Short mmCIF file of C-alpha atoms in Angstrom, two decimals:
data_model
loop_
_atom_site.label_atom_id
_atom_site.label_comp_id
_atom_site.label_asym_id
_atom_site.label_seq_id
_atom_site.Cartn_x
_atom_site.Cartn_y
_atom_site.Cartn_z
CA UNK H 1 -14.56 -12.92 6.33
CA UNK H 2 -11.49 -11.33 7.56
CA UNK H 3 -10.61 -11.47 11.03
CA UNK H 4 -9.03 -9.41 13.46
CA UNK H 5 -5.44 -11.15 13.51
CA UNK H 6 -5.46 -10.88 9.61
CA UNK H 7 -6.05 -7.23 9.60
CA UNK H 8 -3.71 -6.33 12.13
CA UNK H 9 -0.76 -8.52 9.63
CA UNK H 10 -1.70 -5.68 6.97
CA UNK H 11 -0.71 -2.96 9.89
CA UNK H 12 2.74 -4.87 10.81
CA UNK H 13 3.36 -4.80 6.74
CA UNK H 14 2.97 -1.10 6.94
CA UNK H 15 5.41 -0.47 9.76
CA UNK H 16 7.91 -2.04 8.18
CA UNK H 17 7.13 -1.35 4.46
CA UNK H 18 9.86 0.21 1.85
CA UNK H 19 8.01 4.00 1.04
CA UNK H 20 7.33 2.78 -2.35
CA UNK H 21 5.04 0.32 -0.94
CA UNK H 22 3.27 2.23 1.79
CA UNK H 23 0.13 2.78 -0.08
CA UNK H 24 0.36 -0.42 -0.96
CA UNK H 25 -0.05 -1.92 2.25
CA UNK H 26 -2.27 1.03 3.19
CA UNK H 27 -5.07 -0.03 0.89
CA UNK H 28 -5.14 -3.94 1.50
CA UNK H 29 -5.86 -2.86 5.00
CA UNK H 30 -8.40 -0.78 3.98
CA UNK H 31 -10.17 -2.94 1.83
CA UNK H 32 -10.17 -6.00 4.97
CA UNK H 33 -10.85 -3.40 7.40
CA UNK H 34 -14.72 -2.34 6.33
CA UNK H 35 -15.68 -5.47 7.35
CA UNK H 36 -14.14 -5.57 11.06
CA UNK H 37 -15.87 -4.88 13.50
CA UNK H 38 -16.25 -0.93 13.84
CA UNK H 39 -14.65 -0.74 17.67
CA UNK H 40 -12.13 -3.50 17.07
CA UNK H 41 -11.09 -1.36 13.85
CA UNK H 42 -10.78 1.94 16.30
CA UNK H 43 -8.36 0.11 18.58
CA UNK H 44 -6.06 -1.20 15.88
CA UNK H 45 -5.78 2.30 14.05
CA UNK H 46 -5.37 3.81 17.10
CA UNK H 47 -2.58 1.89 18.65
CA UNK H 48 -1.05 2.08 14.64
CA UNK H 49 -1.12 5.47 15.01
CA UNK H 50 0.48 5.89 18.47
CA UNK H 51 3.41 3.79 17.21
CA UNK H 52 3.48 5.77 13.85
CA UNK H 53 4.17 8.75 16.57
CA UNK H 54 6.86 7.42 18.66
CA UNK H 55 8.59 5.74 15.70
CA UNK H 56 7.47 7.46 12.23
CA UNK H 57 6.44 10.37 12.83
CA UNK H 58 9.05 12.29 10.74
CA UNK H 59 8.56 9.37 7.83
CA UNK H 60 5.75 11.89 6.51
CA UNK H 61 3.75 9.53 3.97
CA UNK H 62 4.06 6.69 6.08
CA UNK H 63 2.86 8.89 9.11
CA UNK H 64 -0.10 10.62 6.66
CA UNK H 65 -1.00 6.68 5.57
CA UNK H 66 -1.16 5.98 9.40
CA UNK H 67 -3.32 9.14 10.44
CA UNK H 68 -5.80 8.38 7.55
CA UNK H 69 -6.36 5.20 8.76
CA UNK H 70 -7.37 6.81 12.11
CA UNK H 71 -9.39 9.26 10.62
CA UNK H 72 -11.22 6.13 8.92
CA UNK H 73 -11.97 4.54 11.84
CA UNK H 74 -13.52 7.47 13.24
CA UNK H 75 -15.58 8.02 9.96
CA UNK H 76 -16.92 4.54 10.25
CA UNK H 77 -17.51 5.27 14.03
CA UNK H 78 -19.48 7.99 13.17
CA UNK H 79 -17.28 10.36 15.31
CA UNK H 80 -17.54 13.54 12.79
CA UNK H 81 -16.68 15.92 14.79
CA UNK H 82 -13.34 14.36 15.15
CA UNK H 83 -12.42 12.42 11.77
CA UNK H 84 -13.24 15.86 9.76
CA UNK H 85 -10.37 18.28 10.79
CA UNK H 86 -7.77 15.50 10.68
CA UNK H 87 -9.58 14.75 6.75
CA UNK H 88 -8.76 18.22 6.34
CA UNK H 89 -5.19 18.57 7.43
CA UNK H 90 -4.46 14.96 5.64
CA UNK H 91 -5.64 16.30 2.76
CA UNK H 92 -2.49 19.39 2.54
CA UNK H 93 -0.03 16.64 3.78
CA UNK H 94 -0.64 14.12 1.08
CA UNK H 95 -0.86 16.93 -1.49
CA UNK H 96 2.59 18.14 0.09
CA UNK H 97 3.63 14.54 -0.74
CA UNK H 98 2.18 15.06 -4.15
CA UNK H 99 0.09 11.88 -3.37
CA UNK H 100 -3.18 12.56 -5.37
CA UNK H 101 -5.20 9.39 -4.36
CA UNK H 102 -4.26 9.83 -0.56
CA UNK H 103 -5.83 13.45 -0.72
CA UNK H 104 -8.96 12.02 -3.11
CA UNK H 105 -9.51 9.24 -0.58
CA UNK H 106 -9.75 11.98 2.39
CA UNK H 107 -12.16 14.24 0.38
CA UNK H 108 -14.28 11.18 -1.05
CA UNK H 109 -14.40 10.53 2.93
CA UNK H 110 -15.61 14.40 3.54
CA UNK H 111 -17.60 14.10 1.00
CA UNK H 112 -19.32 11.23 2.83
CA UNK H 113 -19.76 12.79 5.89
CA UNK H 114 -21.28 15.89 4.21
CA UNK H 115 -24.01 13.44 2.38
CA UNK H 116 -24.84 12.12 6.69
CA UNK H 117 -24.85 15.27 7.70
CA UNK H 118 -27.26 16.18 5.07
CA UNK H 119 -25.52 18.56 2.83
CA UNK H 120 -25.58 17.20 -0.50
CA UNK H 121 -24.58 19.67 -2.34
CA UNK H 122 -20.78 20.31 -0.74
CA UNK H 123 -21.23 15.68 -0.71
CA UNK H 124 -21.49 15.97 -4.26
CA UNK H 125 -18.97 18.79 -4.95
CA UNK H 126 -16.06 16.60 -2.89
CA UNK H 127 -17.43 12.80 -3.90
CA UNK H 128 -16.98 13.99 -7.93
CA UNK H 129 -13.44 15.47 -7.29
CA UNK H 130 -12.91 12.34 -5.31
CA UNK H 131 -14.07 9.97 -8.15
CA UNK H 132 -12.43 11.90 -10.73
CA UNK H 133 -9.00 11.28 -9.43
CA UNK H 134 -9.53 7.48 -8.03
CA UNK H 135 -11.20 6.46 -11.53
CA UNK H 136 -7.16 7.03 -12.85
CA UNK H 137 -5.93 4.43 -10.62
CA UNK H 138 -6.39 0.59 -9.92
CA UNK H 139 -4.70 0.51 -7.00
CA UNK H 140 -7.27 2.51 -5.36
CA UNK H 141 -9.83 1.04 -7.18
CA UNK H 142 -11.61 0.21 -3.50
CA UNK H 143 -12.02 3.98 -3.23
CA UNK H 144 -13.58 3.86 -6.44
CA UNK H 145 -16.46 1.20 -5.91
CA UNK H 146 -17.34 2.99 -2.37
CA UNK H 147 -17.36 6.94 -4.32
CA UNK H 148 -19.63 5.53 -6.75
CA UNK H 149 -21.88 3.78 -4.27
CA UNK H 150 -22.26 7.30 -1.98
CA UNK H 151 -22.49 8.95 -5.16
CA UNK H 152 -25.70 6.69 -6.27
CA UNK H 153 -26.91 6.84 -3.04
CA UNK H 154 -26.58 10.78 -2.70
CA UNK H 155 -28.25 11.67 -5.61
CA UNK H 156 -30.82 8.62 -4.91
CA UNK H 157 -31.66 10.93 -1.79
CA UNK H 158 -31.70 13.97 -4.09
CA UNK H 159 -34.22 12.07 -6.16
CA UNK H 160 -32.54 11.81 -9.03
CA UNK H 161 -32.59 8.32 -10.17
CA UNK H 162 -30.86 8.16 -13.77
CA UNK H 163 -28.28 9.56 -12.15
CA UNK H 164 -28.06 7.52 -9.54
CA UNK H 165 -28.69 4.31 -11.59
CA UNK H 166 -25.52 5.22 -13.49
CA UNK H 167 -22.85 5.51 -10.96
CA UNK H 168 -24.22 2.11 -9.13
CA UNK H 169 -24.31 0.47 -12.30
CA UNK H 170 -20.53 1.49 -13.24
CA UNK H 171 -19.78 0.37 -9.56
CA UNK H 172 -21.08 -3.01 -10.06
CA UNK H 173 -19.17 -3.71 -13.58
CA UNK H 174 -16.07 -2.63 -11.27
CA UNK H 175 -16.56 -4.61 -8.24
CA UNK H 176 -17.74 -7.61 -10.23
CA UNK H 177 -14.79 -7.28 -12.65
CA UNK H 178 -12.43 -7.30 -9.52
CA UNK H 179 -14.28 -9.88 -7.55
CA UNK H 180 -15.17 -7.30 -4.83
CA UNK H 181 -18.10 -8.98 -3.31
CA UNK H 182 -18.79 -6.12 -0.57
CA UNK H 183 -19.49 -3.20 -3.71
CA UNK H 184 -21.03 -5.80 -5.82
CA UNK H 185 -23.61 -6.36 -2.56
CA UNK H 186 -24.13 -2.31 -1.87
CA UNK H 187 -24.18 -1.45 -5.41
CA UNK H 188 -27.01 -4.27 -6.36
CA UNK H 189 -28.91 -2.66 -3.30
CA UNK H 190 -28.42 0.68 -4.36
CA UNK H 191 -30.11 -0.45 -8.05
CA UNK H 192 -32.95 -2.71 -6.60
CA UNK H 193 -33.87 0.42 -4.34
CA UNK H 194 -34.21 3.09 -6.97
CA UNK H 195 -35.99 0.31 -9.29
CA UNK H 196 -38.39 0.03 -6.42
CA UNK H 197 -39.21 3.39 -6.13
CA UNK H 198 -39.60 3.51 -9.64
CA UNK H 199 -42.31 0.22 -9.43
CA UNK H 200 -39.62 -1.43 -11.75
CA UNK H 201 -40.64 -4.51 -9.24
CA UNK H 202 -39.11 -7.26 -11.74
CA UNK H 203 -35.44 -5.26 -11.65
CA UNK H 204 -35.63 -4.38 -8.26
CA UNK H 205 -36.31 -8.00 -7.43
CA UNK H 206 -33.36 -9.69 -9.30
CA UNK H 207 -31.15 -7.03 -8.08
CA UNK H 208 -32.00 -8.24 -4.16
CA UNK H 209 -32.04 -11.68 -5.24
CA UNK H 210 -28.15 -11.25 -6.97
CA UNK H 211 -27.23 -9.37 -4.07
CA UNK H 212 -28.33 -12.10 -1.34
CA UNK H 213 -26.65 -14.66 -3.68
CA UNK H 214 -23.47 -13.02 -3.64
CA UNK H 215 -23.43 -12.55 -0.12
CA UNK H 216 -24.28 -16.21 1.03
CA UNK H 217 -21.31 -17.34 -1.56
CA UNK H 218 -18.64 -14.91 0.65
CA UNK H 219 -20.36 -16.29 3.75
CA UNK H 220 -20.30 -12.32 5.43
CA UNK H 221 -23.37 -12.41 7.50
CA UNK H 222 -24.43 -8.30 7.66
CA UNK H 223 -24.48 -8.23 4.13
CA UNK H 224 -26.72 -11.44 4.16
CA UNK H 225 -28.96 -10.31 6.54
CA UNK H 226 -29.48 -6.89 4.74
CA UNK H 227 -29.60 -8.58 1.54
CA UNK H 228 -32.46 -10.91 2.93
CA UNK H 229 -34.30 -7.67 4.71
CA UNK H 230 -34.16 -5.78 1.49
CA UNK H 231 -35.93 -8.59 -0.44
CA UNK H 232 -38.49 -8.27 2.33
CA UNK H 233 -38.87 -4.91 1.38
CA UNK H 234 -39.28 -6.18 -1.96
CA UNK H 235 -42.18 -8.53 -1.60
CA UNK H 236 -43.87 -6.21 1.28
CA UNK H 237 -44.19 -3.01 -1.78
CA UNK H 238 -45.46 -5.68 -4.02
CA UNK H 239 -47.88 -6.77 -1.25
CA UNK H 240 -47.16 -10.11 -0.74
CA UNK H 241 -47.21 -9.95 2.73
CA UNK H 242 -46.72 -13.65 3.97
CA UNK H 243 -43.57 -13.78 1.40
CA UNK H 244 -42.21 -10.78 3.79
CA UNK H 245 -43.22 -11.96 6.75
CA UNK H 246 -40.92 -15.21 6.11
CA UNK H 247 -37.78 -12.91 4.77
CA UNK H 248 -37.99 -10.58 7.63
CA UNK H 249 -38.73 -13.45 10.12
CA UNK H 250 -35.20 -14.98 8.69
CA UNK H 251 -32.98 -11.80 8.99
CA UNK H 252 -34.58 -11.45 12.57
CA UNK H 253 -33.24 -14.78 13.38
CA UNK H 254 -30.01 -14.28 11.70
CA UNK H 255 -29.71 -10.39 13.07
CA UNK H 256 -29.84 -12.52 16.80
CA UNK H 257 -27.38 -15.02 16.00
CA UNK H 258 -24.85 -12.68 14.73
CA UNK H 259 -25.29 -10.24 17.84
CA UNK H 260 -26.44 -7.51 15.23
CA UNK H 261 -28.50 -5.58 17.90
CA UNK H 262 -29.45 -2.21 15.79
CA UNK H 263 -30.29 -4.76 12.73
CA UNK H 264 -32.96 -6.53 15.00
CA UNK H 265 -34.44 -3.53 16.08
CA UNK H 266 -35.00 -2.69 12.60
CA UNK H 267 -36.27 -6.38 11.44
CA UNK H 268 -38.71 -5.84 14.61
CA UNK H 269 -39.78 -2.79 12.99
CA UNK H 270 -40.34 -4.31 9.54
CA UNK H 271 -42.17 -7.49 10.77
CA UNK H 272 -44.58 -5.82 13.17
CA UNK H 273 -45.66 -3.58 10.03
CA UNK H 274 -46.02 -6.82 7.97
CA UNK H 275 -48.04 -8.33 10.44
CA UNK H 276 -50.52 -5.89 11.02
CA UNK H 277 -50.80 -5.93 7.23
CA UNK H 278 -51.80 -9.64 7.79
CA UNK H 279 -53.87 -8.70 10.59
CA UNK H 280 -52.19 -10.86 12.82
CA UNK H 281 -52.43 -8.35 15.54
CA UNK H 282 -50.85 -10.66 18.44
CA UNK H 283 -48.23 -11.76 16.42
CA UNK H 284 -47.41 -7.73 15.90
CA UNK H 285 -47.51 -6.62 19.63
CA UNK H 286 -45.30 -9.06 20.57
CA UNK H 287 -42.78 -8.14 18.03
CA UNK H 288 -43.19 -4.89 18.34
CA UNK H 289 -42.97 -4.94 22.36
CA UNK H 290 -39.63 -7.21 22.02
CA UNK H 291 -38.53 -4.50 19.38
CA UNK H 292 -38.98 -1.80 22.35
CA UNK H 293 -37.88 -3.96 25.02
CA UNK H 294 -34.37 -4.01 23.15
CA UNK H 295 -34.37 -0.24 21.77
CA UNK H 296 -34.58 1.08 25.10
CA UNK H 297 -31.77 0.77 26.77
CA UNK H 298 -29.49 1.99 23.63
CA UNK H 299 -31.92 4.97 23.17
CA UNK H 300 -33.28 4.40 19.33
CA UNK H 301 -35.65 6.54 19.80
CA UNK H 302 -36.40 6.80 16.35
CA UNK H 303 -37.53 3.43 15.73
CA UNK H 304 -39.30 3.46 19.23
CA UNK H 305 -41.78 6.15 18.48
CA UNK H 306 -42.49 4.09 15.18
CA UNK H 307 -42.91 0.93 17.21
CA UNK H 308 -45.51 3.09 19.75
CA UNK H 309 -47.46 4.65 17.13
CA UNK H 310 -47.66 0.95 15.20
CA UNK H 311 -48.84 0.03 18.79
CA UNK H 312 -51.32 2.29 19.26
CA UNK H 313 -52.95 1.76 16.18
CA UNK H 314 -52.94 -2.09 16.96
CA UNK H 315 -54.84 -1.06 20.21
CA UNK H 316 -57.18 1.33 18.85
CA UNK H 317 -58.27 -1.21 15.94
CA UNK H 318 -58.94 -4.29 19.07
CA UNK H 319 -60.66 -1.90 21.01
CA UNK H 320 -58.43 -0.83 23.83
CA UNK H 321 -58.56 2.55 23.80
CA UNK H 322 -56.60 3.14 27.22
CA UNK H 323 -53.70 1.29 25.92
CA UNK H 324 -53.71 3.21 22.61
CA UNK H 325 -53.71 6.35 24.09
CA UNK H 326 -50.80 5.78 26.53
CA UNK H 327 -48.88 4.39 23.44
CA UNK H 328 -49.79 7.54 21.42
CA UNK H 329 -48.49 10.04 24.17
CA UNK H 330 -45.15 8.17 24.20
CA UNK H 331 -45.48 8.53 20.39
CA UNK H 332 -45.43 12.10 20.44
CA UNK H 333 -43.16 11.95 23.69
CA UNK H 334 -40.49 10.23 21.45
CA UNK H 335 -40.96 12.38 18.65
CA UNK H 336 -41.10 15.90 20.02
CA UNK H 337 -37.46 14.82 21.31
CA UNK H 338 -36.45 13.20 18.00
CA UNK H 339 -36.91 16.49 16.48
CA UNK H 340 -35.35 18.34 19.50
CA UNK H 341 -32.24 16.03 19.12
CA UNK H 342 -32.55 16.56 15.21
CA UNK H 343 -31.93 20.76 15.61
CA UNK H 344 -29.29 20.07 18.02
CA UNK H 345 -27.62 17.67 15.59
CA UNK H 346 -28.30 20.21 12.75
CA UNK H 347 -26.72 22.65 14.59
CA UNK H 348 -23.32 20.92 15.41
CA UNK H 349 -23.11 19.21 11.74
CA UNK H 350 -23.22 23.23 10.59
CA UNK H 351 -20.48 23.84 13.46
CA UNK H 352 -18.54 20.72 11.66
CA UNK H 353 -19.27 22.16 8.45
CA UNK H 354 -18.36 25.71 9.03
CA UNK H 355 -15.02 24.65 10.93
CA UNK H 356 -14.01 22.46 7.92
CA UNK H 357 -14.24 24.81 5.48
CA UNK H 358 -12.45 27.55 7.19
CA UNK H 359 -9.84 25.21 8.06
CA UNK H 360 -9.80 24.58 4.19
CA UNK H 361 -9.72 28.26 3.97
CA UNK H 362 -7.61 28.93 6.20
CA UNK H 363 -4.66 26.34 4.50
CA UNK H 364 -5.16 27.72 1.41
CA UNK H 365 -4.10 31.00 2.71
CA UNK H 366 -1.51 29.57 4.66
CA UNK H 367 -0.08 27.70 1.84
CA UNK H 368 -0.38 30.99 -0.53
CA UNK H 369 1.55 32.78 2.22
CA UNK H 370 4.29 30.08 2.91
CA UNK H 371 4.60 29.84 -0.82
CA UNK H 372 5.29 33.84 -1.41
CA UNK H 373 7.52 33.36 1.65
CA UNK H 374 9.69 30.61 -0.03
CA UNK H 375 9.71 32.85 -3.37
CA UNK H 376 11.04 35.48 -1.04
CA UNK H 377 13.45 33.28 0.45
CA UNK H 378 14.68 32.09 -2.97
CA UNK H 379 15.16 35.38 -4.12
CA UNK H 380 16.62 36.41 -1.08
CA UNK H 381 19.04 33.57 -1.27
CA UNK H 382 20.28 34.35 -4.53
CA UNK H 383 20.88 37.90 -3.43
CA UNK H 384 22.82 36.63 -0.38
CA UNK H 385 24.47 34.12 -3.48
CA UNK H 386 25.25 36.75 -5.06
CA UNK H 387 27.14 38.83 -2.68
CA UNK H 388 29.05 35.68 -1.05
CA UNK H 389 30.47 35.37 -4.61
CA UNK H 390 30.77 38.87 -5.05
CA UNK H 391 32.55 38.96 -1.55
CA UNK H 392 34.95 35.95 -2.31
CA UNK H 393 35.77 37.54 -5.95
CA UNK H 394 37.02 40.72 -4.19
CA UNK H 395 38.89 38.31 -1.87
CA UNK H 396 40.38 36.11 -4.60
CA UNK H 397 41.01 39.20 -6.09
CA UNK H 398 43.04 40.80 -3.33
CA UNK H 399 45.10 37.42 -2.85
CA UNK H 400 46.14 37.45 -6.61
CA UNK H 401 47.27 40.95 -5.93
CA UNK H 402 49.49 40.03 -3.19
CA UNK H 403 50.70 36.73 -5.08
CA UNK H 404 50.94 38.86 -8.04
CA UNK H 405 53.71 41.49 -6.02
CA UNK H 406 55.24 38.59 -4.45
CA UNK H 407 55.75 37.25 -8.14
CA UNK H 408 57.08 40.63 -9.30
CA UNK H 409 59.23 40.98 -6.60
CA UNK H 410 60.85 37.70 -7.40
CA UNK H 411 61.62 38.78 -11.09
CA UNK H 412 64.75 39.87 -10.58
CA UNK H 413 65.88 36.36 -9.19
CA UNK H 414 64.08 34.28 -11.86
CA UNK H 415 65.84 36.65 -14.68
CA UNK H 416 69.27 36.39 -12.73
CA UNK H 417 68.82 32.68 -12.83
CA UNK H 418 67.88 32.88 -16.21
CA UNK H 419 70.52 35.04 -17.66
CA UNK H 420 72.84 32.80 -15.84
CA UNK H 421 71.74 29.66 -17.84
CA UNK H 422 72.10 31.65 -21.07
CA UNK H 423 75.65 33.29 -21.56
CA UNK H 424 74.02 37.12 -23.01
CA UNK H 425 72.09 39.29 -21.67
CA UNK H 426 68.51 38.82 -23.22
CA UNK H 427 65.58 41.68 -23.31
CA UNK H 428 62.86 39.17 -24.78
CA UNK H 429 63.88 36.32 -21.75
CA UNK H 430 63.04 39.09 -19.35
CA UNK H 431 59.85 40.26 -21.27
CA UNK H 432 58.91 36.27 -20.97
CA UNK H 433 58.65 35.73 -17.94
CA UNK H 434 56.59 38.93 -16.56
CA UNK H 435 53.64 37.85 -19.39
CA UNK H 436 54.21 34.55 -17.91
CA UNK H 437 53.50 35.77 -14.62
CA UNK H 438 50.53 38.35 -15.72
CA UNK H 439 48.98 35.42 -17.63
CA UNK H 440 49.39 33.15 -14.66
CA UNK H 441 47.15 35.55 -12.16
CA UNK H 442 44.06 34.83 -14.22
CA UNK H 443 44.14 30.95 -13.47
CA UNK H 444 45.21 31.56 -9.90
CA UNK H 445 42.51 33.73 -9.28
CA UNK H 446 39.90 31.33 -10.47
CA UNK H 447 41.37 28.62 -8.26
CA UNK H 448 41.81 30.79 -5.35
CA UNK H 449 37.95 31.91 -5.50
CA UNK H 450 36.71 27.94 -6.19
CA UNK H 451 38.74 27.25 -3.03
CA UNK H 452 37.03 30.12 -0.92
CA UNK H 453 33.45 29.41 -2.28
CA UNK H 454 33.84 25.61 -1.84
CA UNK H 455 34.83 26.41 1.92
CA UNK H 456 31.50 28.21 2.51
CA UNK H 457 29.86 25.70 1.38
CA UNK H 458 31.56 23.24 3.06
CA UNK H 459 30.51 25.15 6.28
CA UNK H 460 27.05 26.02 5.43
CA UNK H 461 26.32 22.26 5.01
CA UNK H 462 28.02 21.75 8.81
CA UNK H 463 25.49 24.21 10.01
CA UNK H 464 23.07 22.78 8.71
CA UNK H 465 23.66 19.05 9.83
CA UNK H 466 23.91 20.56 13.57
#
């Protein structure tokens, strides 16, 4: 497992990083990052990014590399509300760039939040445009094991399972082909769940069984312990309860060692319902109380009401009917707010929803506008061309004239000096020199105008340096 000083190396790389290499760097911090821990990853992207600001800030694909990777960290903080307009405004800087995998990694990470927010159909809309463009690259081929595994996933929530089964399956031929032991561990649970569903119990149970396999060989600990609960799963929808009991009992213990406090909530959860399966109805009231205990004070009130209602039935079934009732009101106590919470959510995730997409709106006529104002500006440049070299012809012209006089003005002395060197007066040595003169202003006008344009020039740059 990666830890904290080895992630932060990937960061110093970046900093320091010829352009060519940014993304590079970008990705190998990606790919050690997802299995940081999530508030430990927020700190280091943040204090990135701060430097990126004092330091890089006009370095744009360095700078867009270094925002992303904020905007990442508050994706896998579940801050939304935040990581979505910066996935939006990332997403016109690295097409600016003409970086296609930096803008498919910020829409396969839109397309992520969509599918938590619960709009699958704009998930799927950006997670295919994401996967289309990351499938044409290995360097991002990270990108491409976590699209397909939302992908699966989304359209495992959408019920639609051969679908589903196809992008996990192409996800695990990648991540096993790459040695990526994190996709190969998601993708084999994404296949054992929608085999389970499907009471394909012998395919659902060698997918678990790979999965936990692969995960005690990389030694990473959450993906062992979810491996382990999933095979409880496993064995509790074929009804071997004891088999379970034992799994869920052993990510439990793990879930506590590790400090992975919303995992033993859950294993709580899972082993009180196993035991009152068993009928071991002590056993399940004190899990199921030591599940509560530990979901109050962070609030999981969905699990909680669960836990009460499990409760209550326990109660009811042994015959105390005072303790089953006060169980049941805090039941429906729990859950009337669940659902209260649940509209409120619903209506910010539509806020988040709406705002993104008339901020992608909104670009997009921004960018058609800035674009017909550069055409403008071209064309009006090459008017303003156009008369500067009209301008310096007259000018050139107007200096030949003058030279040309001078010149003419002079003849007499250049044919005096000439009729001196030759002893008779000559009509054609006089006729000579004036076409050598006339035939001389057409050169010296061309090289008085390339002097006056290349001094413009010359002074346009200036400005522009200052």
């Amino acid at each position: 497992m990666h830890d904290y000083h080895h992630i932060n190396r990937h960061l110093d790389e970046l900093k320091k990083c010829a352009s060519a290499d940014i993304a590079t760097h970008a990705v190998a911090f990606f790919e050690s990052a997802i299995l940081l821990e999530r508030s430990k990853l927020l700190d280091l992207a943040e204090s990135h990014y701060k430097w990126t600001e004092q330091h890089a800030k006009h370095k744009q694909l360095r700078f867009a590399y270094s925002k992303l990777i904020l905007a990442f960290s508050r994706f896998y903080n579940e801050q939304y509300e935040l990581a979505m307009p910066m996935l939006t405004e990332l997403t016109d800087l690295f097409n600016g760039q003409n970086d296609r995998n930096g803008a498919a990694v910020c829409t396969l990470l839109q397309g992520s939040i969509y599918r938590t927010l619960g709009n699958f159909d704009m998930a799927l809309m950006a997670l295919w445009e994401a996967h289309e463009q990351l499938k044409k690259t290995e360097l991002f081929r990270h990108f491409y094991m976590a699209c397909g595994v939302t992908l699966g996933g989304t359209l495992l929530e959408m019920k639609q399972y051969e679908a589903a089964i196809s992008h996990f399956t192409t996800s695990l031929e990648k991540a096993e082909a790459t040695g990526s032991f994190y996709w190969n561990i998601y993708a084999l649970h994404g296949l054992g769940k929608v085999y389970l569903i499907n009471q394909n119990y012998p395919a659902a149970k060698l997918c678990f069984e790979k999965a936990k396999t692969v995960a005690e060989k990389y030694n990473h600990p959450l993906s062992l312990c979810n491996s382990i609960g999933e095979l409880g799963n496993y064995y509790y929808a074929v009804q071997d309860f004891e088999t379970a009991g034992k799994l869920h009992l052993e990510a439990l213990t793990m879930r506590e060692q590790y400090g992975f406090t919303g995992g033993v909530i859950t294993s709580c959860l899972q082993l009180g319902e196993t035991y009152i399966k068993q009928q071991r109805w002590k056993d399940s009231v004190d899990i199921l109380e030591k599940g509560l205990k530990m979901a109050l004070p962070l609030k999981v009130k969905l699990k909680m009401y669960q836990m009460h209602l499990l409760l209550s039935d326990i109660y009811e079934r042994r015959g105390d009917l005072t303790k089953s009732l006060q169980h049941y009101k805090d039941f429906h106590h729990l859950r009337e707010q669940v659902e209260a919470e649940d509209n409120a959510r619903k209506l910010i995730n539509a806020r988040i929803i709406f705002e993104a997409e008339q901020t992608k709106k909104e670009n997009s006529i921004i960018k058609k506008q800035k674009q017909e104002i550069e055409k403008k500006n071209i064309e009006l440049q090459e008017i303003v061309d156009e008369l500067t070299r009209a301008k310096i012809g007259r000018k050139a012209r107007a200096i030949t004239l003058v030279i040309a006089i001078a010149l003419f003005i002079l003849d007499d002395t250049i044919l005096h000096f000439a009729l001196s060197v030759v002893p008779a007066n000559n009509y054609f040595i006089s006729l000579i020199v004036k076409m050598v003169i006339i035939f001389s202003l057409g050169p010296i006008n061309k090289s008085i105008e390339h002097f006056l344009l290349k001094k413009v020039i010359h002074k346009e740059n200036k400005a522009k340096v200052r």
